[in-house]
Amino acid sequence: MVAEDIRFPSLGQSIGGHLTTGAAKGALAFVFAWLLTLVSKPDASLGHLAATLVFSYLIAEIVSAVIERPIVIQRNRTQPGGLAYVLLPFSASLLITFVATFGITKDMVPAKLITAIVAVLNAVKIILTKSWVPGPTPEKDQEMFNEFKTMSKEHFAEDVERIKNQARESTKKKYYAKKERKENTE
């Protein structure tokens, strides 16, 4: 497949996807932060911790998408895999989270706590999605799409034919009914 024929998601679409997963991770992080405030008594309020989570996830997910973009384009895959693809966004999100939390709370304990929560959630996401493993090449993607299209045509061929026949019969009935009404009025 020629490189010009390959259509990668735009940067905006990539950022949108990152923000969506970031919202899910942020909600889980908030639950964990709330549970930890019940167990330990950090100097920061739950509102400050929530604000740091929202701010840090928003910035970290946008930065992650921007960091991943050149790797995606260079390797010519939507999921290129490799250590750089995994570790650069992961490290950036931890740094952003730590700086944001410390900047808002002005305390090292909540900064370490929130950074640890974010690190665990991001590590779980990386492990579940196996981000280090390269995804299919564009050629393989196209091949899988063509196989799916062929399979769908074969699977639904009888239904399509039945629907076409019903449509033909319905159209024919309507035509003759209309023709009969015109003849009766004349």
XYZ file of C-alpha atoms in Angstrom:
186
model
C 0.000 0.000 0.000
C 1.352 3.423 -0.942
C 1.999 5.757 1.998
C -0.316 8.397 0.465
C -3.208 5.899 0.471
C -2.954 5.280 4.210
C -5.344 7.304 6.316
C -4.334 7.700 9.926
C -6.651 9.271 12.455
C -6.086 13.006 12.617
C -4.342 14.532 15.610
C -7.719 15.825 16.796
C -9.218 12.343 16.637
C -6.211 10.968 18.486
C -6.547 13.618 21.183
C -10.268 12.842 21.433
C -9.519 9.177 21.975
C -6.906 9.980 24.588
C -9.282 12.324 26.402
C -11.952 9.625 26.444
C -9.659 7.060 28.019
C -8.310 9.822 30.257
C -11.828 10.517 31.513
C -12.258 6.866 32.458
C -8.839 6.727 34.107
C -9.515 10.043 35.841
C -12.774 8.762 37.296
C -11.013 5.677 38.636
C -8.165 7.809 39.969
C -10.677 10.018 41.766
C -12.281 6.969 43.398
C -8.866 5.728 44.528
C -7.906 9.191 45.791
C -11.179 9.400 47.720
C -10.540 5.971 49.263
C -7.025 6.997 50.204
C -8.309 10.180 51.878
C -10.474 7.931 54.057
C -7.463 5.831 55.068
C -4.804 8.535 55.308
C -5.289 12.193 56.002
C -3.367 14.182 53.392
C -3.055 17.922 53.918
C -4.941 18.576 50.674
C -8.716 18.487 50.448
C -10.543 16.098 48.161
C -11.525 19.078 46.004
C -7.875 19.990 45.451
C -7.070 16.376 44.592
C -9.978 16.253 42.129
C -8.830 19.494 40.521
C -5.305 18.162 40.132
C -6.604 14.949 38.581
C -8.761 16.802 36.060
C -6.022 19.255 35.163
C -3.237 16.669 34.992
C -5.252 14.151 32.956
C -6.402 16.836 30.534
C -2.873 18.075 29.883
C -1.226 14.630 30.055
C -3.588 13.033 27.527
C -3.146 15.879 25.039
C 0.632 15.747 25.446
C 0.581 11.935 25.085
C -1.273 12.180 21.794
C 1.178 14.796 20.529
C 4.164 12.667 21.611
C 2.773 9.536 19.956
C 1.941 11.242 16.644
C 5.465 11.355 15.134
C 6.049 7.726 16.112
C 2.795 6.681 14.439
C 3.641 8.563 11.242
C 7.266 7.395 11.166
C 6.448 3.713 11.677
C 3.437 3.855 9.364
C 1.062 2.136 11.813
C -1.782 3.368 13.980
C -0.331 1.335 16.874
C 3.406 1.162 16.209
C 4.379 -0.429 19.527
C 7.875 -0.288 20.951
C 9.333 1.164 24.111
C 9.358 4.775 22.911
C 5.643 4.563 22.042
C 4.914 3.300 25.563
C 7.434 4.982 27.837
C 7.503 8.549 26.481
C 3.781 9.268 27.013
C 3.845 7.320 30.303
C 6.774 9.360 31.626
C 5.249 12.622 30.429
C 1.954 11.880 32.181
C 3.738 11.115 35.452
C 5.799 14.285 35.256
C 2.757 16.409 34.419
C 0.729 14.810 37.210
C 3.445 15.368 39.795
C 4.026 18.993 38.776
C 0.299 19.769 38.614
C -0.452 18.175 41.968
C 2.494 19.813 43.691
C 1.641 23.139 42.068
C -1.972 23.051 43.246
C -1.556 21.484 46.702
C 1.930 22.841 47.554
C 2.550 19.567 49.393
C 4.780 16.636 48.497
C 2.600 13.897 50.077
C -0.483 14.407 47.864
C 1.795 14.885 44.852
C 3.394 11.479 45.442
C 0.019 9.910 46.209
C -1.729 11.167 43.061
C 1.315 10.398 40.908
C 1.372 6.834 42.236
C -2.343 6.401 41.480
C -1.879 7.742 37.949
C 1.188 5.533 37.433
C -0.718 2.412 38.455
C -3.740 3.223 36.271
C -1.579 4.066 33.245
C 0.477 0.908 33.756
C -2.714 -1.171 33.904
C -3.918 0.457 30.662
C -0.585 -0.280 28.983
C -0.666 -3.894 30.137
C -4.293 -4.427 29.096
C -3.864 -2.858 25.665
C -0.386 -4.354 25.112
C 0.776 -1.033 23.691
C 4.348 -2.255 23.262
C 3.227 -4.823 20.654
C 3.049 -3.387 17.127
C -0.408 -3.395 15.614
C -1.225 -4.567 12.104
C 0.317 -2.883 9.094
C -1.967 -0.838 6.822
C -1.842 -3.677 4.298
C -2.996 -6.166 6.935
C -5.729 -3.745 8.050
C -6.963 -3.469 4.456
C -6.819 -7.247 4.015
C -8.841 -7.798 7.201
C -11.371 -5.181 6.068
C -11.751 -6.854 2.667
C -12.223 -10.270 4.320
C -14.844 -8.787 6.631
C -16.642 -7.143 3.699
C -16.668 -10.417 1.730
C -17.867 -12.384 4.742
C -20.644 -9.858 5.378
C -21.796 -10.021 1.745
C -21.891 -13.822 1.872
C -23.625 -13.932 5.241
C -26.334 -11.412 4.377
C -26.786 -12.331 0.692
C -30.071 -14.190 1.296
C -31.472 -11.342 3.391
C -30.470 -8.753 0.802
C -32.080 -10.770 -1.985
C -35.288 -11.238 0.042
C -35.480 -7.508 0.804
C -34.873 -6.633 -2.863
C -37.644 -9.029 -3.961
C -40.035 -7.553 -1.396
C -39.192 -4.060 -2.601
C -39.765 -5.076 -6.240
C -43.124 -6.659 -5.407
C -44.182 -3.648 -3.339
C -43.191 -1.257 -6.121
C -44.988 -3.398 -8.694
C -48.175 -3.505 -6.569
C -48.089 0.260 -6.028
C -47.564 0.835 -9.758
C -50.486 -1.348 -10.801
C -52.713 0.058 -8.052
C -51.949 3.585 -9.221
C -52.499 2.591 -12.866
C -55.825 0.982 -11.962
C -56.969 4.104 -10.083
C -56.147 6.259 -13.125
C -58.093 3.932 -15.415
C -61.109 3.986 -13.087
C -61.158 7.776 -12.958
C -61.048 8.140 -16.737
